PDB file of N, CA and C in Angstrom:
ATOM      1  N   UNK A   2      -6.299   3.153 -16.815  1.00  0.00           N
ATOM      2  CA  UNK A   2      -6.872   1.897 -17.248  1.00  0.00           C
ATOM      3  C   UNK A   2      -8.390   1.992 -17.065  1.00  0.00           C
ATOM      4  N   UNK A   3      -9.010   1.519 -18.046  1.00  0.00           N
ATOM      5  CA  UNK A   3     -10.359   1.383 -17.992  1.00  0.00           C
ATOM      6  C   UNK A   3     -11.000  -0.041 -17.852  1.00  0.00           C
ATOM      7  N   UNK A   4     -11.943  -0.299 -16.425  1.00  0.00           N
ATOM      8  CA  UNK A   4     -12.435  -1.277 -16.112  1.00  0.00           C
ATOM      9  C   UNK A   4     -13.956  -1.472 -16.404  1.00  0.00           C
ATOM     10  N   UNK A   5     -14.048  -2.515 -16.529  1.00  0.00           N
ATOM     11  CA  UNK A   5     -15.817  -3.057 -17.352  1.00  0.00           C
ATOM     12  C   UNK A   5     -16.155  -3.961 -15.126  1.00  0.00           C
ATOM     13  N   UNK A   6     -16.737  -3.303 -14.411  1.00  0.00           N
ATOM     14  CA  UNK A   6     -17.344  -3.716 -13.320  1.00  0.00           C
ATOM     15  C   UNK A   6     -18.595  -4.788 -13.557  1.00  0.00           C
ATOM     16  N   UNK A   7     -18.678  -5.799 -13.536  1.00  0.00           N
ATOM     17  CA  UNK A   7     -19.666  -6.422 -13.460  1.00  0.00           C
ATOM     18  C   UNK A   7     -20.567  -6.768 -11.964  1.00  0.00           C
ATOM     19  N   UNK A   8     -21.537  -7.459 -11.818  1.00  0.00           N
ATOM     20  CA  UNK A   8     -22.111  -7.834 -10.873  1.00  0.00           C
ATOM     21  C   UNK A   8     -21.329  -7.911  -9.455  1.00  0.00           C
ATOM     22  N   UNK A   9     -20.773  -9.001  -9.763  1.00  0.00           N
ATOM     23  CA  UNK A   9     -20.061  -9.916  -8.711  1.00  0.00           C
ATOM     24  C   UNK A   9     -19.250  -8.536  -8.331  1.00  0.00           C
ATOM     25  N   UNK A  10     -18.570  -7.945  -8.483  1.00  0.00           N
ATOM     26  CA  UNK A  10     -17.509  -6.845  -8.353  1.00  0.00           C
ATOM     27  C   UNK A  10     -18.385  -5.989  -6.706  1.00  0.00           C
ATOM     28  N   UNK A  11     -19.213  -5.682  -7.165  1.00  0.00           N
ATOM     29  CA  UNK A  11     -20.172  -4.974  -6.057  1.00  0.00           C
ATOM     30  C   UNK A  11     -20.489  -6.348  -5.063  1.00  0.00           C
ATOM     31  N   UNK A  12     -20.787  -7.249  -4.843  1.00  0.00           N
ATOM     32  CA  UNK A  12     -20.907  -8.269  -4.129  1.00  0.00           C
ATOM     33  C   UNK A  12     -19.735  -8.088  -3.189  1.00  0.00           C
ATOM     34  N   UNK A  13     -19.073  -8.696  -3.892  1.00  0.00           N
ATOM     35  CA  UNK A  13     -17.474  -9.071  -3.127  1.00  0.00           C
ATOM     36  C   UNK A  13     -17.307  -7.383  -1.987  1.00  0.00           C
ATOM     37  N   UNK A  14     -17.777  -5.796  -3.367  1.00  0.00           N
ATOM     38  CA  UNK A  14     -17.450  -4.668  -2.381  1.00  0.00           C
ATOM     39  C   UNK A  14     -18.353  -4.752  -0.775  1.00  0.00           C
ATOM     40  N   UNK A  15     -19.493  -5.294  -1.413  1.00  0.00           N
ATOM     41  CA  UNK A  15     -20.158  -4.845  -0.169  1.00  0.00           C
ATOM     42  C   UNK A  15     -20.365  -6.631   1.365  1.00  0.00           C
ATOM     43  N   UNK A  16     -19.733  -7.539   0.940  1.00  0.00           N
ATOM     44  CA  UNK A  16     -19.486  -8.525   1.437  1.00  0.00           C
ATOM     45  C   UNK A  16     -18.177  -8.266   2.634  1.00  0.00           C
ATOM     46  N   UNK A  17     -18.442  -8.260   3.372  1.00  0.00           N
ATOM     47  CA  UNK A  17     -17.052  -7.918   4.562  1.00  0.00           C
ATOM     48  C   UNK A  17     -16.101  -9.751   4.328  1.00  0.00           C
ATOM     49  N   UNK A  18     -17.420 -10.635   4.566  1.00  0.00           N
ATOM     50  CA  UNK A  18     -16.925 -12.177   4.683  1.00  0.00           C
ATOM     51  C   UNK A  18     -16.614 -13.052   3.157  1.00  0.00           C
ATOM     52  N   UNK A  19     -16.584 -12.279   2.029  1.00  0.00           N
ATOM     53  CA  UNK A  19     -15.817 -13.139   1.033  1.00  0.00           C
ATOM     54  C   UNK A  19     -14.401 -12.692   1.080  1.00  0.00           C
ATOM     55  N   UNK A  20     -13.846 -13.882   0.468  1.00  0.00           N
ATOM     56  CA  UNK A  20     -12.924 -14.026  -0.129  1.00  0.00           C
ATOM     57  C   UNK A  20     -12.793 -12.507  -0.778  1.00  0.00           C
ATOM     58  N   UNK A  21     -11.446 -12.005  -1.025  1.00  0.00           N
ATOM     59  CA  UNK A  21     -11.477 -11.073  -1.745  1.00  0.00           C
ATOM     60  C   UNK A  21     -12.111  -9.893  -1.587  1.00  0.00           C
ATOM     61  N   UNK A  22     -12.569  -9.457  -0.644  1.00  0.00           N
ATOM     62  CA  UNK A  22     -13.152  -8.020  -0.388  1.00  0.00           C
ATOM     63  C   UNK A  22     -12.149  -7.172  -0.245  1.00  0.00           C
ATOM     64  N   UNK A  23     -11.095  -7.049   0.466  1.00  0.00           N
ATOM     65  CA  UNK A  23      -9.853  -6.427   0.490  1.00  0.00           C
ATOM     66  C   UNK A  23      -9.349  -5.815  -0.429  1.00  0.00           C
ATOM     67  N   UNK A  24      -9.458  -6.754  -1.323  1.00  0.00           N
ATOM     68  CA  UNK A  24      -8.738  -6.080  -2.877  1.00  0.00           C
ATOM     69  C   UNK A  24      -9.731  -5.555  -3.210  1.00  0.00           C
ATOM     70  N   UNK A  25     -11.038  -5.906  -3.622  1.00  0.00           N
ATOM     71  CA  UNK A  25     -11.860  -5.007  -3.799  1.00  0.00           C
ATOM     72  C   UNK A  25     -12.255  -3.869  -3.421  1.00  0.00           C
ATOM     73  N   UNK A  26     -11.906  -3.722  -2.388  1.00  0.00           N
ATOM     74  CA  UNK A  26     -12.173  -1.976  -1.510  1.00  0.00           C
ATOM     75  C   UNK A  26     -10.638  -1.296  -2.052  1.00  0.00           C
ATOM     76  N   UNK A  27      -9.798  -2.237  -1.915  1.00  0.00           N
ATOM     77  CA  UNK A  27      -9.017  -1.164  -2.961  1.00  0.00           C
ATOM     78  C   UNK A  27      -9.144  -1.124  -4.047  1.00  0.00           C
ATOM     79  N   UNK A  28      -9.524  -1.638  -4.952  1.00  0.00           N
ATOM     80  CA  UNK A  28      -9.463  -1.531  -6.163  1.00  0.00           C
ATOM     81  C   UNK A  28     -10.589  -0.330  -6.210  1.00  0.00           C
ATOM     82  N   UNK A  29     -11.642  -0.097  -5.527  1.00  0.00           N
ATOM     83  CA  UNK A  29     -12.739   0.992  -5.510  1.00  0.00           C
ATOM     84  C   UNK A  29     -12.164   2.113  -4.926  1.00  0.00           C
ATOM     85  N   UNK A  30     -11.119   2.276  -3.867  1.00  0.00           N
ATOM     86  CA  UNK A  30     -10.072   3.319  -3.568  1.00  0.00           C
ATOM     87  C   UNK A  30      -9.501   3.803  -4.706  1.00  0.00           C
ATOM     88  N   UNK A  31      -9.021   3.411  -5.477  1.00  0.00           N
ATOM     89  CA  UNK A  31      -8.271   3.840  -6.786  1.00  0.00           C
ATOM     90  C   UNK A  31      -9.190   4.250  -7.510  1.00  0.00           C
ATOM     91  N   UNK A  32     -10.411   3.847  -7.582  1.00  0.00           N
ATOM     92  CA  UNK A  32     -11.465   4.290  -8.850  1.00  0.00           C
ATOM     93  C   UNK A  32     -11.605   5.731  -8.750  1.00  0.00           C
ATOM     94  N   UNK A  33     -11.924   5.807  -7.045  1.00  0.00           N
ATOM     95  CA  UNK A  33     -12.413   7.075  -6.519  1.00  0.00           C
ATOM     96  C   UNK A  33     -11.813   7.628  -6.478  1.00  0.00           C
ATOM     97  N   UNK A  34      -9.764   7.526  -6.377  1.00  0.00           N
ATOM     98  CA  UNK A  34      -8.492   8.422  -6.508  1.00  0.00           C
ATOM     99  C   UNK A  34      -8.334   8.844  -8.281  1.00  0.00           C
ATOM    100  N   UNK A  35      -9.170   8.426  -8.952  1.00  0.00           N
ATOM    101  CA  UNK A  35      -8.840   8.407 -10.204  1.00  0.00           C
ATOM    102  C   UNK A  35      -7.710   7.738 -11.179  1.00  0.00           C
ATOM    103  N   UNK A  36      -7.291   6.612 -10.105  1.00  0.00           N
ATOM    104  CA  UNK A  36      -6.016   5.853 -11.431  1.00  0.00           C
ATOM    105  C   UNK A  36      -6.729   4.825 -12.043  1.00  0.00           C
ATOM    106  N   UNK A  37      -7.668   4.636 -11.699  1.00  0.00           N
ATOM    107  CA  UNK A  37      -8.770   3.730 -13.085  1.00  0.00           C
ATOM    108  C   UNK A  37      -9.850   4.408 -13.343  1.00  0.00           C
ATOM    109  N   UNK A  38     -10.279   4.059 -14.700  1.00  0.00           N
ATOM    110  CA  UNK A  38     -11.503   4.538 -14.940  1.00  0.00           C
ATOM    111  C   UNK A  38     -12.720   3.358 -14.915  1.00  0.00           C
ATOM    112  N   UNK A  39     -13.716   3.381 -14.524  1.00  0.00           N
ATOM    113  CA  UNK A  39     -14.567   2.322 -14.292  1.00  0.00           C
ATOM    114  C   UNK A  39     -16.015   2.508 -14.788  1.00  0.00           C
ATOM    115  N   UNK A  40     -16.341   1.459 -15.389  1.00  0.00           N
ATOM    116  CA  UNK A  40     -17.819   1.648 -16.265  1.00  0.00           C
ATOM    117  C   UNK A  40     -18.791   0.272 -15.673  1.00  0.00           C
ATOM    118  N   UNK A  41     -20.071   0.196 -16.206  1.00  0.00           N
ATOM    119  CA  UNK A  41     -20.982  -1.377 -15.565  1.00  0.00           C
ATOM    120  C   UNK A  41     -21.677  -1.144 -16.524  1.00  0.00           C
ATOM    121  N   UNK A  42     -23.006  -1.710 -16.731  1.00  0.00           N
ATOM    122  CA  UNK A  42     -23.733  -1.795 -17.696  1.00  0.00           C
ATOM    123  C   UNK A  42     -25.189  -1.624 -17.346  1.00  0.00           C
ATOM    124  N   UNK A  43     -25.972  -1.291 -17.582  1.00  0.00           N
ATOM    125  CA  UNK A  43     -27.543  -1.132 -17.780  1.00  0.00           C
ATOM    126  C   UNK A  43     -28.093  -2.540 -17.338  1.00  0.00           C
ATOM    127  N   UNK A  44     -27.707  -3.458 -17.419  1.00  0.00           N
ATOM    128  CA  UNK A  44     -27.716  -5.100 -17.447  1.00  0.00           C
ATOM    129  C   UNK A  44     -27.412  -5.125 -15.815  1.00  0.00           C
ATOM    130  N   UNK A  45     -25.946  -4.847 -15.173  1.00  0.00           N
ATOM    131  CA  UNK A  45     -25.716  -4.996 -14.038  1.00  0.00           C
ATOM    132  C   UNK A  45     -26.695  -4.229 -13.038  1.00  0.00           C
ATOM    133  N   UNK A  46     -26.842  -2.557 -13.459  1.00  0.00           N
ATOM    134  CA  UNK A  46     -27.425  -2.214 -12.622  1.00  0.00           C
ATOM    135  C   UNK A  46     -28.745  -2.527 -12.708  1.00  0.00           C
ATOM    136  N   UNK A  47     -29.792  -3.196 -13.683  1.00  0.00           N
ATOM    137  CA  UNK A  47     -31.315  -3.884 -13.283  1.00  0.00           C
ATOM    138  C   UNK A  47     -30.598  -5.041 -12.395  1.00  0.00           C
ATOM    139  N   UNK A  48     -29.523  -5.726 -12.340  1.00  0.00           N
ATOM    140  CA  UNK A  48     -29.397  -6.848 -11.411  1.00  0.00           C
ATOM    141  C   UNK A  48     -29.420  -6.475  -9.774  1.00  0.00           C
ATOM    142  N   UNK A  49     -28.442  -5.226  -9.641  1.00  0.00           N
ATOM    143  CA  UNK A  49     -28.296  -4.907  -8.023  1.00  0.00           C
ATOM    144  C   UNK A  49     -29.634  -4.310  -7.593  1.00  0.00           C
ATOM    145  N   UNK A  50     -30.484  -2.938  -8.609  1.00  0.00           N
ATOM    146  CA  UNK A  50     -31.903  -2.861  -8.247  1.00  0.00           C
ATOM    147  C   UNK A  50     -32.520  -4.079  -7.935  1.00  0.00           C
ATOM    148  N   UNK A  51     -32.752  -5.133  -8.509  1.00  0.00           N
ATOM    149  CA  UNK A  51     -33.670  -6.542  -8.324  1.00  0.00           C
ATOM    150  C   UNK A  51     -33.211  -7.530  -7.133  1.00  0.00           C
ATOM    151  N   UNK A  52     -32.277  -7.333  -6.597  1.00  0.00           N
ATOM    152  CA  UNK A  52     -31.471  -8.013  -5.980  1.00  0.00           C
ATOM    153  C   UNK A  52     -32.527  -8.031  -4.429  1.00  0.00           C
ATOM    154  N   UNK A  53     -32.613  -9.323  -4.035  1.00  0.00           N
ATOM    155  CA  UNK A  53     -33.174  -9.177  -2.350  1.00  0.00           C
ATOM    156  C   UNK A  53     -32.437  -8.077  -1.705  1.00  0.00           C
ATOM    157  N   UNK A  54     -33.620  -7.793  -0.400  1.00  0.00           N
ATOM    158  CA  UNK A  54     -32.968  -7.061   0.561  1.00  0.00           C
ATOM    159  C   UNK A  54     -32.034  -7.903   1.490  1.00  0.00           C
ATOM    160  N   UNK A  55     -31.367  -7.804   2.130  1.00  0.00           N
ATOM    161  CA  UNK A  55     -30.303  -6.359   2.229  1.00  0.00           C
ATOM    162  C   UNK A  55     -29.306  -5.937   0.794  1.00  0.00           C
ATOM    163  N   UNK A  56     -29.673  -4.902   0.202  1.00  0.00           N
ATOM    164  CA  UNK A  56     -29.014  -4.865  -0.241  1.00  0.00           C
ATOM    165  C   UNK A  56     -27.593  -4.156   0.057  1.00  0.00           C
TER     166      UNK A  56
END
């Protein structure tokens, strides 16, 4: 399966205290095991570069 990662997706990964991080670290376990394929956009990544520190 091929996934479109947006913004929020990296938030939630790198957030210990939302909602939903759990699934998200797995769902990035699988990316990295190879049972999804995962893409973002040129758009997302000027957002996480621009983003305050901490990033």
């Amino acid at each position: 399966m091929k996934l479109y990662l947006e913004t929020t997706m990296f938030n939630y990964f790198f957030d210990a205290e939302r909602d939903g991080h759990d699934d998200t670290v797995r769902l990035f376990e699988k990316i990295r095991a190879g049972e999804h394929e995962a893409y973002t956009s040129g758009y997302t990544v000027g957002e996480l570069l621009n983003a305050p520190e901490p990033k």
